[in-house]
PDB file of C-alpha atoms in Angstrom:
ATOM      1  CA  MET A 117     -60.879-155.687 -46.895  1.00 48.00           C
ATOM      2  CA  SER A 118     -60.336-154.911 -43.211  1.00 62.00           C
ATOM      3  CA  ASN A 119     -62.241-156.467 -40.345  1.00 79.00           C
ATOM      4  CA  PRO A 120     -64.904-154.251 -38.779  1.00 84.00           C
ATOM      5  CA  VAL A 121     -64.099-152.830 -35.360  1.00 88.00           C
ATOM      6  CA  SER A 122     -66.383-151.545 -32.679  1.00 91.00           C
ATOM      7  CA  ALA A 123     -66.609-147.848 -31.916  1.00 92.00           C
ATOM      8  CA  LEU A 124     -64.277-147.907 -28.897  1.00 96.00           C
ATOM      9  CA  GLN A 125     -62.663-151.338 -29.313  1.00 92.00           C
ATOM     10  CA  GLY A 126     -63.899-152.694 -25.978  1.00 92.00           C
ATOM     11  CA  ALA A 127     -63.126-149.699 -23.765  1.00 96.00           C
ATOM     12  CA  ALA A 128     -63.962-150.286 -20.099  1.00 98.00           C
ATOM     13  CA  TYR A 129     -63.941-148.330 -16.845  1.00 98.00           C
ATOM     14  CA  ASP A 130     -64.262-149.575 -13.259  1.00 98.00           C
ATOM     15  CA  GLY A 131     -66.035-146.918 -11.249  1.00 98.00           C
ATOM     16  CA  TYR A 132     -68.626-147.533  -8.566  1.00 97.00           C
ATOM     17  CA  VAL A 133     -70.410-149.148 -11.519  1.00 97.00           C
ATOM     18  CA  LYS A 134     -68.494-150.907 -14.303  1.00 98.00           C
ATOM     19  CA  VAL A 135     -68.866-149.303 -17.747  1.00 98.00           C
ATOM     20  CA  GLU A 136     -67.922-151.305 -20.837  1.00 98.00           C
ATOM     21  CA  GLU A 137     -68.343-150.964 -24.562  1.00 98.00           C
ATOM     22  CA  LEU A 138     -69.781-154.271 -25.773  1.00 96.00           C
ATOM     23  CA  GLY A 139     -68.268-154.504 -29.223  1.00 93.00           C
ATOM     24  CA  LEU A 140     -70.060-155.328 -32.446  1.00 95.00           C
ATOM     25  CA  ARG A 141     -73.713-156.347 -32.302  1.00 96.00           C
ATOM     26  CA  GLY A 142     -76.083-156.969 -35.166  1.00 97.00           C
ATOM     27  CA  MET A 143     -78.921-154.430 -35.190  1.00 98.00           C
ATOM     28  CA  ILE A 144     -81.777-154.285 -37.665  1.00 98.00           C
ATOM     29  CA  THR A 145     -84.397-151.545 -37.742  1.00 98.00           C
ATOM     30  CA  VAL A 146     -87.765-152.950 -38.793  1.00 98.00           C
ATOM     31  CA  ARG A 147     -90.739-150.770 -39.708  1.00 98.00           C
ATOM     32  CA  GLY A 148     -94.185-152.065 -40.473  1.00 97.00           C
ATOM     33  CA  ASN A 149     -97.562-153.018 -39.034  1.00 97.00           C
ATOM     34  CA  LEU A 150     -96.654-154.456 -35.615  1.00 97.00           C
ATOM     35  CA  ALA A 151    -100.073-156.125 -35.382  1.00 96.00           C
ATOM     36  CA  SER A 152     -99.355-158.199 -38.512  1.00 96.00           C
ATOM     37  CA  THR A 153     -99.141-161.940 -37.859  1.00 96.00           C
ATOM     38  CA  LYS A 154     -96.601-162.205 -40.684  1.00 96.00           C
ATOM     39  CA  LEU A 155     -94.376-159.605 -39.037  1.00 97.00           C
ATOM     40  CA  LYS A 156     -94.705-161.234 -35.596  1.00 97.00           C
ATOM     41  CA  ASN A 157     -93.731-164.612 -37.070  1.00 97.00           C
ATOM     42  CA  ALA A 158     -90.781-163.096 -38.971  1.00 97.00           C
ATOM     43  CA  VAL A 159     -89.535-161.378 -35.795  1.00 97.00           C
ATOM     44  CA  LYS A 160     -89.799-164.628 -33.819  1.00 97.00           C
ATOM     45  CA  ALA A 161     -87.934-166.543 -36.546  1.00 96.00           C
ATOM     46  CA  ALA A 162     -85.187-163.881 -36.707  1.00 95.00           C
ATOM     47  CA  THR A 163     -84.569-163.481 -32.975  1.00 97.00           C
ATOM     48  CA  GLY A 164     -86.256-166.349 -31.164  1.00 96.00           C
ATOM     49  CA  ALA A 165     -88.059-163.681 -29.145  1.00 97.00           C
ATOM     50  CA  ALA A 166     -91.758-162.873 -29.036  1.00 95.00           C
ATOM     51  CA  MET A 167     -93.117-159.480 -30.064  1.00 97.00           C
ATOM     52  CA  PRO A 168     -92.532-157.069 -27.158  1.00 97.00           C
ATOM     53  CA  LYS A 169     -95.205-154.877 -25.647  1.00 97.00           C
ATOM     54  CA  GLN A 170     -94.948-151.081 -25.800  1.00 97.00           C
ATOM     55  CA  ARG A 171     -91.736-149.799 -24.153  1.00 97.00           C
ATOM     56  CA  GLN A 172     -90.454-153.349 -23.611  1.00 98.00           C
ATOM     57  CA  ILE A 173     -87.699-155.620 -24.882  1.00 98.00           C
ATOM     58  CA  SER A 174     -88.143-159.339 -25.436  1.00 97.00           C
ATOM     59  CA  ILE A 175     -84.957-161.403 -25.081  1.00 96.00           C
ATOM     60  CA  ALA A 176     -84.250-164.973 -26.224  1.00 96.00           C
ATOM     61  CA  ASP A 177     -81.145-167.124 -26.686  1.00 93.00           C
ATOM     62  CA  ASP A 178     -80.697-166.166 -30.368  1.00 88.00           C
ATOM     63  CA  GLY A 179     -81.420-162.456 -30.078  1.00 96.00           C
ATOM     64  CA  ALA A 180     -83.787-159.799 -28.852  1.00 98.00           C
ATOM     65  CA  VAL A 181     -86.429-157.425 -30.154  1.00 98.00           C
ATOM     66  CA  ALA A 182     -87.147-153.978 -28.706  1.00 98.00           C
ATOM     67  CA  TRP A 183     -90.237-151.820 -29.207  1.00 98.00           C
ATOM     68  CA  MET A 184     -89.080-148.456 -30.613  1.00 97.00           C
ATOM     69  CA  SER A 185     -92.361-146.798 -31.687  1.00 97.00           C
ATOM     70  CA  PRO A 186     -95.886-147.815 -32.817  1.00 97.00           C
ATOM     71  CA  ASP A 187     -94.484-149.006 -36.172  1.00 97.00           C
ATOM     72  CA  GLU A 188     -90.816-149.677 -35.406  1.00 98.00           C
ATOM     73  CA  LEU A 189     -88.758-152.439 -33.796  1.00 98.00           C
ATOM     74  CA  LEU A 190     -85.054-152.979 -33.236  1.00 98.00           C
ATOM     75  CA  LEU A 191     -83.854-156.549 -33.754  1.00 98.00           C
ATOM     76  CA  LEU A 192     -80.633-157.537 -31.968  1.00 98.00           C
ATOM     77  CA  VAL A 193     -78.835-160.521 -33.500  1.00 98.00           C
ATOM     78  CA  ALA A 194     -75.287-161.790 -33.958  1.00 97.00           C
ATOM     79  CA  TYR A 195     -73.244-159.274 -35.950  1.00 97.00           C
ATOM     80  CA  ASP A 196     -72.161-161.835 -38.552  1.00 96.00           C
ATOM     81  CA  LYS A 197     -75.753-163.032 -39.113  1.00 97.00           C
ATOM     82  CA  VAL A 198     -77.378-159.701 -40.078  1.00 97.00           C
ATOM     83  CA  ALA A 199     -77.374-160.220 -43.870  1.00 97.00           C
ATOM     84  CA  ASP A 200     -78.882-163.703 -43.502  1.00 97.00           C
ATOM     85  CA  VAL A 201     -81.515-162.494 -41.029  1.00 97.00           C
ATOM     86  CA  ILE A 202     -82.563-159.656 -43.353  1.00 98.00           C
ATOM     87  CA  ALA A 203     -82.769-162.031 -46.342  1.00 97.00           C
ATOM     88  CA  GLU A 204     -84.943-164.478 -44.356  1.00 96.00           C
ATOM     89  CA  PHE A 205     -87.055-161.584 -43.054  1.00 95.00           C
ATOM     90  CA  GLU A 206     -87.655-160.300 -46.591  1.00 96.00           C
ATOM     91  CA  THR A 207     -88.729-163.764 -47.727  1.00 97.00           C
ATOM     92  CA  ALA A 208     -91.071-164.178 -44.743  1.00 96.00           C
ATOM     93  CA  MET A 209     -92.629-160.736 -45.330  1.00 96.00           C
ATOM     94  CA  ALA A 210     -93.231-161.133 -49.084  1.00 94.00           C
ATOM     95  CA  GLY A 211     -96.376-159.291 -50.134  1.00 93.00           C
ATOM     96  CA  GLN A 212     -96.473-156.996 -47.088  1.00 94.00           C
ATOM     97  CA  HIS A 213     -95.326-153.391 -46.732  1.00 94.00           C
ATOM     98  CA  PHE A 214     -92.265-153.255 -44.404  1.00 96.00           C
ATOM     99  CA  LEU A 215     -88.700-152.021 -44.094  1.00 97.00           C
ATOM    100  CA  ALA A 216     -85.720-153.921 -42.660  1.00 97.00           C
ATOM    101  CA  VAL A 217     -82.379-152.076 -42.567  1.00 98.00           C
ATOM    102  CA  ASN A 218     -78.978-153.048 -41.159  1.00 98.00           C
ATOM    103  CA  VAL A 219     -77.968-150.294 -38.702  1.00 98.00           C
ATOM    104  CA  SER A 220     -75.251-152.315 -36.915  1.00 97.00           C
ATOM    105  CA  ASP A 221     -72.293-150.180 -37.946  1.00 96.00           C
ATOM    106  CA  ALA A 222     -74.112-146.947 -37.128  1.00 96.00           C
ATOM    107  CA  ARG A 223     -74.582-147.873 -33.455  1.00 97.00           C
ATOM    108  CA  ALA A 224     -72.500-148.496 -30.350  1.00 98.00           C
ATOM    109  CA  MET A 225     -73.500-150.547 -27.341  1.00 97.00           C
ATOM    110  CA  PHE A 226     -72.516-150.287 -23.679  1.00 98.00           C
ATOM    111  CA  ARG A 227     -73.195-152.244 -20.489  1.00 98.00           C
ATOM    112  CA  LEU A 228     -73.315-150.867 -16.980  1.00 98.00           C
ATOM    113  CA  SER A 229     -72.956-153.470 -14.234  1.00 98.00           C
ATOM    114  CA  GLY A 230     -73.072-153.246 -10.471  1.00 97.00           C
ATOM    115  CA  ASP A 231     -75.548-152.651  -7.690  1.00 95.00           C
ATOM    116  CA  LYS A 232     -75.892-148.912  -8.405  1.00 96.00           C
ATOM    117  CA  VAL A 233     -76.712-148.994 -12.141  1.00 97.00           C
ATOM    118  CA  ARG A 234     -80.067-147.290 -11.517  1.00 97.00           C
ATOM    119  CA  GLU A 235     -78.332-144.299  -9.953  1.00 97.00           C
ATOM    120  CA  VAL A 236     -75.864-143.878 -12.831  1.00 97.00           C
ATOM    121  CA  VAL A 237     -78.661-143.894 -15.424  1.00 98.00           C
ATOM    122  CA  ALA A 238     -80.835-141.559 -13.331  1.00 97.00           C
ATOM    123  CA  LYS A 239     -78.022-138.980 -13.252  1.00 97.00           C
ATOM    124  CA  ILE A 240     -77.965-138.622 -17.038  1.00 97.00           C
ATOM    125  CA  SER A 241     -81.431-139.546 -18.298  1.00 97.00           C
ATOM    126  CA  PRO A 242     -84.972-138.220 -17.681  1.00 97.00           C
ATOM    127  CA  VAL A 243     -86.343-141.693 -16.860  1.00 96.00           C
ATOM    128  CA  ASP A 244     -87.702-142.660 -13.436  1.00 96.00           C
ATOM    129  CA  MET A 245     -85.289-145.447 -12.490  1.00 96.00           C
ATOM    130  CA  ALA A 246     -86.971-146.324  -9.169  1.00 95.00           C
ATOM    131  CA  GLN A 247     -87.476-150.066  -8.721  1.00 90.00           C
ATOM    132  CA  GLY A 248     -91.249-149.874  -8.961  1.00 91.00           C
ATOM    133  CA  HIS A 249     -91.105-147.779 -12.145  1.00 94.00           C
ATOM    134  CA  PHE A 250     -88.356-149.356 -14.263  1.00 96.00           C
ATOM    135  CA  LYS A 251     -87.903-153.127 -14.238  1.00 95.00           C
ATOM    136  CA  ALA A 252     -85.978-155.796 -16.108  1.00 94.00           C
ATOM    137  CA  GLY A 253     -87.469-155.965 -19.606  1.00 95.00           C
ATOM    138  CA  ASP A 254     -88.477-152.295 -19.668  1.00 97.00           C
ATOM    139  CA  PHE A 255     -87.030-150.384 -22.626  1.00 98.00           C
ATOM    140  CA  ARG A 256     -86.710-146.637 -23.125  1.00 97.00           C
ATOM    141  CA  ARG A 257     -85.776-144.606 -26.156  1.00 96.00           C
ATOM    142  CA  THR A 258     -84.762-141.267 -24.673  1.00 96.00           C
ATOM    143  CA  ARG A 259     -81.788-138.986 -24.097  1.00 97.00           C
ATOM    144  CA  MET A 260     -78.581-139.347 -22.134  1.00 97.00           C
ATOM    145  CA  ALA A 261     -77.517-135.777 -21.456  1.00 96.00           C
ATOM    146  CA  GLN A 262     -77.128-134.279 -24.952  1.00 95.00           C
ATOM    147  CA  ILE A 263     -77.481-137.420 -27.085  1.00 98.00           C
ATOM    148  CA  PRO A 264     -80.294-139.766 -28.126  1.00 98.00           C
ATOM    149  CA  ALA A 265     -80.002-143.253 -26.645  1.00 98.00           C
ATOM    150  CA  ALA A 266     -82.019-146.326 -25.775  1.00 98.00           C
ATOM    151  CA  PHE A 267     -81.553-148.639 -22.806  1.00 98.00           C
ATOM    152  CA  TRP A 268     -82.981-151.531 -20.853  1.00 98.00           C
ATOM    153  CA  MET A 269     -82.259-153.482 -17.702  1.00 95.00           C
ATOM    154  CA  ALA A 270     -81.297-157.079 -18.352  1.00 90.00           C
ATOM    155  CA  ASP A 271     -81.505-157.643 -14.588  1.00 93.00           C
ATOM    156  CA  GLU A 272     -81.185-155.645 -11.348  1.00 92.00           C
ATOM    157  CA  GLN A 273     -77.406-155.412 -11.738  1.00 96.00           C
ATOM    158  CA  SER A 274     -77.065-154.434 -15.409  1.00 97.00           C
ATOM    159  CA  VAL A 275     -78.233-151.902 -17.969  1.00 98.00           C
ATOM    160  CA  GLU A 276     -77.511-152.123 -21.685  1.00 98.00           C
ATOM    161  CA  ILE A 277     -77.362-148.924 -23.732  1.00 98.00           C
ATOM    162  CA  ILE A 278     -77.423-148.204 -27.458  1.00 98.00           C
ATOM    163  CA  CYS A 279     -76.406-144.895 -29.011  1.00 98.00           C
ATOM    164  CA  PHE A 280     -75.163-143.654 -32.362  1.00 98.00           C
ATOM    165  CA  ARG A 281     -71.598-144.719 -33.099  1.00 97.00           C
ATOM    166  CA  SER A 282     -70.685-141.124 -33.932  1.00 97.00           C
ATOM    167  CA  VAL A 283     -71.226-140.128 -30.282  1.00 98.00           C
ATOM    168  CA  ALA A 284     -69.792-143.283 -28.660  1.00 98.00           C
ATOM    169  CA  ASP A 285     -66.795-141.465 -27.186  1.00 98.00           C
ATOM    170  CA  TYR A 286     -69.074-138.798 -25.678  1.00 98.00           C
ATOM    171  CA  ALA A 287     -71.383-141.515 -24.289  1.00 98.00           C
ATOM    172  CA  PHE A 288     -68.461-143.405 -22.750  1.00 98.00           C
ATOM    173  CA  GLY A 289     -67.121-140.236 -21.110  1.00 98.00           C
ATOM    174  CA  LEU A 290     -70.588-139.368 -19.814  1.00 98.00           C
ATOM    175  CA  LEU A 291     -71.057-142.855 -18.342  1.00 98.00           C
ATOM    176  CA  LYS A 292     -67.565-142.786 -16.796  1.00 98.00           C
ATOM    177  CA  ASP A 293     -68.260-139.410 -15.166  1.00 98.00           C
ATOM    178  CA  ALA A 294     -71.601-140.611 -13.791  1.00 98.00           C
ATOM    179  CA  ALA A 295     -69.898-143.732 -12.348  1.00 98.00           C
ATOM    180  CA  GLU A 296     -66.908-141.885 -10.868  1.00 98.00           C
ATOM    181  CA  PRO A 297     -66.139-143.124  -7.327  1.00 97.00           C
ATOM    182  CA  GLY A 298     -67.108-140.467  -4.807  1.00 96.00           C
ATOM    183  CA  SER A 299     -69.990-139.150  -6.929  1.00 95.00           C
ATOM    184  CA  GLU A 300     -72.571-141.584  -5.525  1.00 94.00           C
ATOM    185  CA  VAL A 301     -75.865-139.952  -4.624  1.00 92.00           C
ATOM    186  CA  GLY A 302     -77.395-142.849  -2.709  1.00 89.00           C
ATOM    187  CA  ILE A 303     -80.939-142.164  -3.862  1.00 87.00           C
ATOM    188  CA  PHE A 304     -81.808-145.808  -4.610  1.00 81.00           C
ATOM    189  CA  GLY A 305     -80.515-147.337  -1.372  1.00 65.00           C
TER     190      GLY A 305
END
């Protein structure tokens, strides 16, 4: 049995913003009643993070949880812990209607870092990236050019992006083009 590899094996690009593929990350899609105390407790136990509000991500030391839709969350955990997290989640949710699915190998993850990350994202996504409109902890499930993606700002200098693994090469090329030196727009200062 071979070891799993990430979509682009750690590809990176230094433009006016650094673009890097982050490697393997555990990702679990959870569907259910987000108001359920059982589900909230199971999410907290799995990630260490509290239930996020709509269009938010909640981050803790052991993982993170992102709001995807009124009945869907994305849990981010260590790649090698996914099976254990799902097993514990299933035990914690016994008797309730829910779904927890490992989607880790179907996704790719990128990080943009630098003082112009807002500009790079604004070039390729229909999200208002102005400081007063998109802040650390905000989460959007949207499009990047021609592909579905989700992203959040960890802080003012970094954005993390998730897309389908099957379009990882396209996403990397798109991010590289948007971060190409000389293509700065200067809209955010």
